[in-house]
CSV table of C-alpha atoms and ligand atoms in Angstrom, one decimal:
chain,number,residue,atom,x,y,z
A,38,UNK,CA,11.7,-11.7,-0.6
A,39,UNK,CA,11.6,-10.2,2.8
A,40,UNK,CA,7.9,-9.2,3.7
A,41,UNK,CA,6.5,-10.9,6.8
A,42,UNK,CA,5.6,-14.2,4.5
A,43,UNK,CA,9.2,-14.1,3.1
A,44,UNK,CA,10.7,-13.6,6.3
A,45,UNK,CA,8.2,-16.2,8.1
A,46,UNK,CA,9.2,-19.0,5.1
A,47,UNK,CA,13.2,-18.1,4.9
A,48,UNK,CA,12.6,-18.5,9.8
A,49,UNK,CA,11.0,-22.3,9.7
A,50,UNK,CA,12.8,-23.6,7.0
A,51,UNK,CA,16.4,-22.5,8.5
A,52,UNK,CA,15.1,-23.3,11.5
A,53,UNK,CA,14.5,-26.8,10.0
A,54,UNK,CA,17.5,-27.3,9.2
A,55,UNK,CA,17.4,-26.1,5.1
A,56,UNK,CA,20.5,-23.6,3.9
A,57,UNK,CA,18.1,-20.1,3.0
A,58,UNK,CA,18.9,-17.5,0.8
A,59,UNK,CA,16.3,-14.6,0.7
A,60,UNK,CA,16.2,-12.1,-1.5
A,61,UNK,CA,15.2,-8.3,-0.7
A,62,UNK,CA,15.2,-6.2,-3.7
A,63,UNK,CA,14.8,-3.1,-1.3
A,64,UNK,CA,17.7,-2.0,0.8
A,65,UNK,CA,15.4,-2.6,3.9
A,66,UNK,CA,13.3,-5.7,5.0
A,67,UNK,CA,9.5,-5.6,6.0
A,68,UNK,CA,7.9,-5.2,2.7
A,69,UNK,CA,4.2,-3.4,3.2
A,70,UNK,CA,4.7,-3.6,6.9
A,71,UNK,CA,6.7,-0.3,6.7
A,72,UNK,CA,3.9,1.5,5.6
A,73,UNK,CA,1.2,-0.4,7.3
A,74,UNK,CA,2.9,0.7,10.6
A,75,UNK,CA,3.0,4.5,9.7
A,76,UNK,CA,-0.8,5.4,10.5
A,77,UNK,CA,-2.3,6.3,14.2
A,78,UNK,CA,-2.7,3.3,16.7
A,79,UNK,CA,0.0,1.1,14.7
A,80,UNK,CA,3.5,1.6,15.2
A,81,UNK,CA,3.7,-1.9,16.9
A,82,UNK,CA,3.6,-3.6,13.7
A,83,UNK,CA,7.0,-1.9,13.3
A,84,UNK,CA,8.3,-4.5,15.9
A,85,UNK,CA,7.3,-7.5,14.4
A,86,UNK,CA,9.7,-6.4,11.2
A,87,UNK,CA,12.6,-6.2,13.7
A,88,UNK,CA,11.7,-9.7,15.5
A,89,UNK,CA,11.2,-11.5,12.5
A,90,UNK,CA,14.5,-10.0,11.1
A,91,UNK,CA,16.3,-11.4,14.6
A,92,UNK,CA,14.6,-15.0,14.1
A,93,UNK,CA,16.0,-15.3,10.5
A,94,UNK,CA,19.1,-14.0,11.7
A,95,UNK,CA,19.4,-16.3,14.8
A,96,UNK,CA,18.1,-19.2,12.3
A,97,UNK,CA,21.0,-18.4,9.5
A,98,UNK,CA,19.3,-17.0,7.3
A,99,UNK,CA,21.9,-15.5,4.6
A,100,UNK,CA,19.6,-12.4,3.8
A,101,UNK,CA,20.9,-10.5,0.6
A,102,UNK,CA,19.0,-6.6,1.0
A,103,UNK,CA,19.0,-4.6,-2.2
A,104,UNK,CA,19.2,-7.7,-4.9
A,105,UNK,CA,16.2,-8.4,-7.0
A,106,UNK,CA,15.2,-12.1,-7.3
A,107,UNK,CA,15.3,-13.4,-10.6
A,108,UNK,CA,15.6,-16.5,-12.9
A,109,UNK,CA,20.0,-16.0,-13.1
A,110,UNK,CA,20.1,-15.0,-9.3
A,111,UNK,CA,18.2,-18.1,-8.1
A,112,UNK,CA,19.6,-20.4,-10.5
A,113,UNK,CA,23.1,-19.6,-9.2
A,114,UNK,CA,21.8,-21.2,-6.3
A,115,UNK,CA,21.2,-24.0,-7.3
A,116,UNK,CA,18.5,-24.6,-5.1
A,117,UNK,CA,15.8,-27.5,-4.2
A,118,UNK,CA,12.9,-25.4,-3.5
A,119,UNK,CA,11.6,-21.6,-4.2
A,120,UNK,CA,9.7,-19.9,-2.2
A,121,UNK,CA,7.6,-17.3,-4.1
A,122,UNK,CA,6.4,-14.3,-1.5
A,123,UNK,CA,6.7,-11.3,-3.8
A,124,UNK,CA,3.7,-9.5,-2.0
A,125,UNK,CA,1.3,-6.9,-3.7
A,126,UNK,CA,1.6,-3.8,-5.6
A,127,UNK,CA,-0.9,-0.6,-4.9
A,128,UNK,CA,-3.4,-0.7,-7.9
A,129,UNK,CA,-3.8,2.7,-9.7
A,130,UNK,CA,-7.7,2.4,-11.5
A,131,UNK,CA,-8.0,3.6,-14.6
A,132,UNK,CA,-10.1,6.9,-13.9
A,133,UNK,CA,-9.6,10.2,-16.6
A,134,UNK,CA,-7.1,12.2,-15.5
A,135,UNK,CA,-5.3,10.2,-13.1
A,136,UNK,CA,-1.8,11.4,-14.3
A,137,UNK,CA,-2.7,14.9,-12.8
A,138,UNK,CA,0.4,16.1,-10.9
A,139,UNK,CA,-2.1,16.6,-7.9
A,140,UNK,CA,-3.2,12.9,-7.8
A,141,UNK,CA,-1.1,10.5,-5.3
A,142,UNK,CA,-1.0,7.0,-4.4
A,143,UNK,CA,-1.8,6.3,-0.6
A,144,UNK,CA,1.0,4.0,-0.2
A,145,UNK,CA,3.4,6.7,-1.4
A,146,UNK,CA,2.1,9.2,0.8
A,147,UNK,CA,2.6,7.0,3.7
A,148,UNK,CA,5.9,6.0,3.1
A,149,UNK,CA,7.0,9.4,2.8
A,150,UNK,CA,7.2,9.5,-0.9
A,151,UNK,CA,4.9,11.6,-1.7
A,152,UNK,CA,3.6,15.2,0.3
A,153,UNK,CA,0.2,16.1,0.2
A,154,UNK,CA,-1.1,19.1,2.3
A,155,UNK,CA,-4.4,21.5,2.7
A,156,UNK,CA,-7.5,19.7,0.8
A,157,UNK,CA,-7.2,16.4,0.2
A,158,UNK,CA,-9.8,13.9,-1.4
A,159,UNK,CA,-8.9,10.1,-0.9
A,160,UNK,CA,-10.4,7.9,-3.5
A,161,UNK,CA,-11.2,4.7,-1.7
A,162,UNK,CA,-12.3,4.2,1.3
A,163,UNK,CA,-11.7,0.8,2.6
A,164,UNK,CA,-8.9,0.2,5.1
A,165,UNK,CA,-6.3,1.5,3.6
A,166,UNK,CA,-7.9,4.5,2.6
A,167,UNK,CA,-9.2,5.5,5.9
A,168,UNK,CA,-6.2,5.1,8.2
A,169,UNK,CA,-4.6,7.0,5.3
A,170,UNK,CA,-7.5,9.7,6.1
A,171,UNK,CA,-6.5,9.8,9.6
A,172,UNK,CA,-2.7,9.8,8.9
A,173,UNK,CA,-3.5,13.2,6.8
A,174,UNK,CA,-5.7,14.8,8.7
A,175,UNK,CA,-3.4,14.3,12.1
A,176,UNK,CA,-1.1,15.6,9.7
A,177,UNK,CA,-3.5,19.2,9.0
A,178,UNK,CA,-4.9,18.3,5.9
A,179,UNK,CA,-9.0,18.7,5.3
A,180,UNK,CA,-9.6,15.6,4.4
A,181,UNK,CA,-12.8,13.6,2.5
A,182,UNK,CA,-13.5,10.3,2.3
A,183,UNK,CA,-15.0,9.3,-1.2
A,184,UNK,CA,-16.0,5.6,-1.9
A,185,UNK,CA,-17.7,3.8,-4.1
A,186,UNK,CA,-19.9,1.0,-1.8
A,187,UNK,CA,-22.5,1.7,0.1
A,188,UNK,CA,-20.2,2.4,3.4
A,189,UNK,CA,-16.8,3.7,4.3
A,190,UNK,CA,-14.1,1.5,6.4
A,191,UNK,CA,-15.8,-1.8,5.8
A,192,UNK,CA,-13.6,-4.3,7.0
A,193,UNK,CA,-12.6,-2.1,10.5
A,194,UNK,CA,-12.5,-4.3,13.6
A,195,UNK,CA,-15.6,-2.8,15.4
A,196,UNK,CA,-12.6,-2.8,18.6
A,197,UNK,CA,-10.9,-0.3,16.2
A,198,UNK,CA,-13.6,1.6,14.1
A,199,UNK,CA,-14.9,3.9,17.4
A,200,UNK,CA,-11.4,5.5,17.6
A,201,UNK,CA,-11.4,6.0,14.1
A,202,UNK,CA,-14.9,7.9,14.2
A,203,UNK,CA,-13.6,10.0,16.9
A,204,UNK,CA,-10.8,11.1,14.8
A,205,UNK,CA,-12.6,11.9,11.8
A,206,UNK,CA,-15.0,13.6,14.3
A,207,UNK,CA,-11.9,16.0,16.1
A,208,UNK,CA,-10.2,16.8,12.7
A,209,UNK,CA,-13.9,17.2,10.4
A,210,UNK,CA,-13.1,14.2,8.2
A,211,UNK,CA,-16.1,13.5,5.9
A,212,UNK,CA,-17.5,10.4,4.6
A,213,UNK,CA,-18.9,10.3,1.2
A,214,UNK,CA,-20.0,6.5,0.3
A,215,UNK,CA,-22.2,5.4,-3.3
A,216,UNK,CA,-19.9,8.0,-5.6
A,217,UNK,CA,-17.9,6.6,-8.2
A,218,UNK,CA,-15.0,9.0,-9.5
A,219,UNK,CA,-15.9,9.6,-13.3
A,220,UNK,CA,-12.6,11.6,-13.8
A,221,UNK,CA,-9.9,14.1,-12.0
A,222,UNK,CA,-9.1,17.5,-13.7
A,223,UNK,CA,-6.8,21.1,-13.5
A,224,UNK,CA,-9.1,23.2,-11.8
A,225,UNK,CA,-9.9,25.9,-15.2
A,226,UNK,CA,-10.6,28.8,-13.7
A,227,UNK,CA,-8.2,28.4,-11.0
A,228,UNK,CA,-5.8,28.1,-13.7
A,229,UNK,CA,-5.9,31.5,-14.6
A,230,UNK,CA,-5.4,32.3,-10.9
A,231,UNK,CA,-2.2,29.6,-10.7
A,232,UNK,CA,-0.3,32.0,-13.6
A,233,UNK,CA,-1.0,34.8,-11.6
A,234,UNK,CA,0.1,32.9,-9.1
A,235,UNK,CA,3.3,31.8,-10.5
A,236,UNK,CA,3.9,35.6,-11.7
A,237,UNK,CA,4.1,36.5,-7.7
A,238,UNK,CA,6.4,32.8,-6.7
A,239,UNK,CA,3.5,30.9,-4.9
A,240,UNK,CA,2.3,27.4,-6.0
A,241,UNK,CA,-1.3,26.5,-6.5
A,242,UNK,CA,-3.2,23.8,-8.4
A,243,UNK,CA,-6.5,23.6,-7.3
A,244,UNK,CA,-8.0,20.1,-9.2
A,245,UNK,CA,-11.9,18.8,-9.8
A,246,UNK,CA,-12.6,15.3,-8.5
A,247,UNK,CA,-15.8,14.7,-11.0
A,248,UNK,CA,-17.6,12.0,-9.2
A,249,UNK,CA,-21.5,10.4,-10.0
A,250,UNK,CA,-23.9,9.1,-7.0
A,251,UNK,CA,-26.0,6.3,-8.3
A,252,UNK,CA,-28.7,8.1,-9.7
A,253,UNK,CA,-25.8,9.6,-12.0
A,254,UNK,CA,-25.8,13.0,-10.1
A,255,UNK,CA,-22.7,14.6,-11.1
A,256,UNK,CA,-20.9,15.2,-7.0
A,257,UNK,CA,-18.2,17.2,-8.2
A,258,UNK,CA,-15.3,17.9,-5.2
A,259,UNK,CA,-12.4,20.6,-5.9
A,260,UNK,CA,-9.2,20.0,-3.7
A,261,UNK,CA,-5.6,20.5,-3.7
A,262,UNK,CA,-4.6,16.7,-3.8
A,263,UNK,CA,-6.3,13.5,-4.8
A,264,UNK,CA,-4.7,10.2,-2.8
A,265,UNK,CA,-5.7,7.0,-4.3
A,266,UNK,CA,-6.3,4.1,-2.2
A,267,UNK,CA,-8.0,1.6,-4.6
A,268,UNK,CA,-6.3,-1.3,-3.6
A,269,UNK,CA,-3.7,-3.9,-4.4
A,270,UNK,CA,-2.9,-6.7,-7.1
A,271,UNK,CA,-0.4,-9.3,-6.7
A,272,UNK,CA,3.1,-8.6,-7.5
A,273,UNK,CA,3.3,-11.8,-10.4
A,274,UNK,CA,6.4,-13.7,-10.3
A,275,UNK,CA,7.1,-15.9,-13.6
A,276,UNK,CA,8.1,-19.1,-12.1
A,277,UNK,CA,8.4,-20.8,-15.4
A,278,UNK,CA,12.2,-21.4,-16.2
A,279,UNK,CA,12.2,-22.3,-12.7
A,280,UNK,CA,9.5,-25.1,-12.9
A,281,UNK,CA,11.2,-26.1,-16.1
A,282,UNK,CA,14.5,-26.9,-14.7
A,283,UNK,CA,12.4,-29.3,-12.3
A,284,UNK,CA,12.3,-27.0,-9.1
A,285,UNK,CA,10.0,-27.0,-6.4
A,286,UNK,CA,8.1,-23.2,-6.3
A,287,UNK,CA,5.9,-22.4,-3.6
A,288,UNK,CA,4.4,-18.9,-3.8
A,289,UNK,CA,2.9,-17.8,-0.2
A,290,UNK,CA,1.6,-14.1,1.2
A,291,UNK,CA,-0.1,-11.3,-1.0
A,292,UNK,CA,1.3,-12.7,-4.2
A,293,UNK,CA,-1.1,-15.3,-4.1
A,294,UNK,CA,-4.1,-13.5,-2.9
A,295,UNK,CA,-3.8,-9.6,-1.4
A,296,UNK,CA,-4.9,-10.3,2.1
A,297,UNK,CA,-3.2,-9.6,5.7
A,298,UNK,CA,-0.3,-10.0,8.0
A,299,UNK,CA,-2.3,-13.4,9.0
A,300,UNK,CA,-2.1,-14.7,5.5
A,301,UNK,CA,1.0,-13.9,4.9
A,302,UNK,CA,2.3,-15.4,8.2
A,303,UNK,CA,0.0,-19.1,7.7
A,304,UNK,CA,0.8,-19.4,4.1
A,305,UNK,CA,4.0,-19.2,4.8
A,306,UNK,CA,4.6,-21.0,8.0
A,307,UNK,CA,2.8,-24.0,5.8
A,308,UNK,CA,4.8,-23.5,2.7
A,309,UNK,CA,8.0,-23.8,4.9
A,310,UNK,CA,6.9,-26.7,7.1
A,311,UNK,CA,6.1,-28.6,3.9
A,312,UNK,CA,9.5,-29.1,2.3
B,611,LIG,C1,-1.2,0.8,4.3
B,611,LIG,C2,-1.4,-0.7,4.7
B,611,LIG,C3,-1.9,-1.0,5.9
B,611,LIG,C4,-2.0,-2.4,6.3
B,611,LIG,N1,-2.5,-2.7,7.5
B,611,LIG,C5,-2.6,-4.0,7.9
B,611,LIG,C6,-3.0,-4.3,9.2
B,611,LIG,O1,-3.3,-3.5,10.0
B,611,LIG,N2,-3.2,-5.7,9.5
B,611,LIG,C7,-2.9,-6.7,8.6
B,611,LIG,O2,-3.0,-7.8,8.9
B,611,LIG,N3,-2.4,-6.3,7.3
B,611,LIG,C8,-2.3,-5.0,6.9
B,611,LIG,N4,-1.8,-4.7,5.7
B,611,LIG,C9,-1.6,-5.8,4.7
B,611,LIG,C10,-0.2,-6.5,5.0
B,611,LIG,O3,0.8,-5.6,5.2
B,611,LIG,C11,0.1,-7.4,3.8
B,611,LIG,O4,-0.9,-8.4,3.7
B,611,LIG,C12,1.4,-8.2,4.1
B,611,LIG,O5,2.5,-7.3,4.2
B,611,LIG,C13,1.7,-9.1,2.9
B,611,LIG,O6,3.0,-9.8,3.1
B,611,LIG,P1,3.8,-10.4,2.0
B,611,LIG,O7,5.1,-10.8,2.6
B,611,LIG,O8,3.1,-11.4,1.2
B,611,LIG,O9,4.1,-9.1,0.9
B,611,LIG,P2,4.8,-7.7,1.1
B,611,LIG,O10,4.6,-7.2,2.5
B,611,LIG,O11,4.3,-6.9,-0.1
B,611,LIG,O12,6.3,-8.1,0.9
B,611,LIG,C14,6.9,-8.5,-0.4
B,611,LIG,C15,8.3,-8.2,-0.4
B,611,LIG,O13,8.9,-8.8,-1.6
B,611,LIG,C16,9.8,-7.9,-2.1
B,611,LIG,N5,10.0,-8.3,-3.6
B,611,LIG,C17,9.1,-8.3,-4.5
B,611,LIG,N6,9.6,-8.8,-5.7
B,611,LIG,C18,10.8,-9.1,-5.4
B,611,LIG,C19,11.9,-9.7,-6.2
B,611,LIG,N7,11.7,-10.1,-7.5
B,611,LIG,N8,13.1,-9.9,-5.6
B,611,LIG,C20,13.3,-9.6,-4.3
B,611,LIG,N9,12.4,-9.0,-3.5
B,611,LIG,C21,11.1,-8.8,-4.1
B,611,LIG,C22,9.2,-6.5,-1.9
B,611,LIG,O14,10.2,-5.5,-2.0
B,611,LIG,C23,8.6,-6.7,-0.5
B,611,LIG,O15,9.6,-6.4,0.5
B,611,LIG,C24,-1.7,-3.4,5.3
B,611,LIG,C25,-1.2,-3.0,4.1
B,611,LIG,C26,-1.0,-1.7,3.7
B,611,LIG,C27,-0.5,-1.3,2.4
């Protein structure tokens, strides 16, 4: 699987002398790194997809893009060991409403999968949300910030979370921390305005972001997009045909615990050097 701990595990162990297979089941290599690299301040972390490409490449690394791993594929390997890094999935919560054709996912929106424009309230504001806030609002959206803790972008690098401030200061990005989305719905009376609307060819739909502070205040926000940015769970990979037949599996990166590049890298790099 060719995210940076794929990609770091297929480097060492060619390197140390092993035949490697990896499996991509994308047509490109880099896993959440493509998206990681899209937001201001970041596009460096596109070169370390293209390095780590070269070093499997230099290593011998046969690297098979577009082909899903799976039980048949790796058996027709044959191999002695499996290396399990099949990274993290963006995590959707559960909140009414969350099918509204208004409401995206973060890491579609950043990898160009999704368009948002004018007001847009991102639910979730840890990391992911707010570089996601500062890719839309460099982008001309009004953006707010709603999150459920007490504070907004914990877990910035204090090196990093001034010029994030000053962005959200020069585009009037607002922070809204302690509100817990209750449910997301169509906008009623704008509804009435969206068939007019539609009568005259523009597109509108206005939704309600129905959120409750902690002394169960209803904070209600009305905006033309929702982007959620809850998080990720680990993509699961069942191993168990594979530990039947008596073969090694190793599972390294975000499929063991979401984390960072720097997980993904050790865990790897250990995995690898252990075989
Ligand atoms: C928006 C965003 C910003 C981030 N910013 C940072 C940051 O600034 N610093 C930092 O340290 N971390 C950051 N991260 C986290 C970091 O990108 C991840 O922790 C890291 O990419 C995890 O690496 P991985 O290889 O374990 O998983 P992934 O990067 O998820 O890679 C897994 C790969 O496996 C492939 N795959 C899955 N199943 C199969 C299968 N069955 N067969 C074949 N292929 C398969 C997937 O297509 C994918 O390419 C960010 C993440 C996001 C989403």
């Amino acid at each position: 699987m060719g995210g940076p701990a794929g990609l770091e595990a297929a480097r060492v162990a060619a390197t140390k002398g092993h035949e490697v297979t990896l499996f991509e089941k994308q047509n490109y290599l880099g896993g959440q790194l493509n998206i990681a690299s899209v937001p201001p301040r970041k596009i460096e972390i596109r070169r370390s997809i293209e390095d780590l490409t070269q070093a499997c490449i230099q290593a011998g690394v046969q690297i098979q893009q577009g082909r899903e791993a799976d039980t048949d594929s790796i058996l027709s390997l044959s191999p002695d060991t499996v290396i399990v890094a099949t990274g993290a999935n963006s995590f959707m919560p559960p909140i009414v409403g969350i099918d509204d054709s208004g409401v995206c996912d973060a890491w579609k929106v950043l990898a160009g999968e999704q368009k948002v424009t004018g007001r847009v309230v991102i639910i979730g504001g840890g990391i992911v949300g707010c570089e996601t806030a500062e890719y839309l609002a460099e982008q001309g959206c009004q953006v707010a910030i709603v999150e459920m803790s007490e504070e907004v972008g914990a877990g910035i690098g204090i090196t990093v979370l001034p010029s994030v401030l000053e962005t959200y200061r020069r585009y009037g990005v607002t922070q809204h921390p302690g509100l817990k989305v209750t449910r997301i719905e169509p906008n009623h009376f704008q509804e009435a305005q969206e068939q007019e609307a539609q009568k005259s060819q523009q597109s509108s739909h206005e939704i309600n972001i129905v959120c409750k502070d902690q002394q169960s205040n209803i904070v209600p926000f009305v905006a033309d997009f929702a982007v959620i940015a809850s998080g990720a769970r680990p993509q699961i990979f069942d191993s168990s045909d594979l530990l039947a037949q008596g073969i090694e599996v190793i599972e390294v990166g975000d499929c063991v615990k979401v984390a960072d590049i720097s997980h993904a890298i050790k865990t790897a790099y250990d995995a690898a050097n252990s075989i």
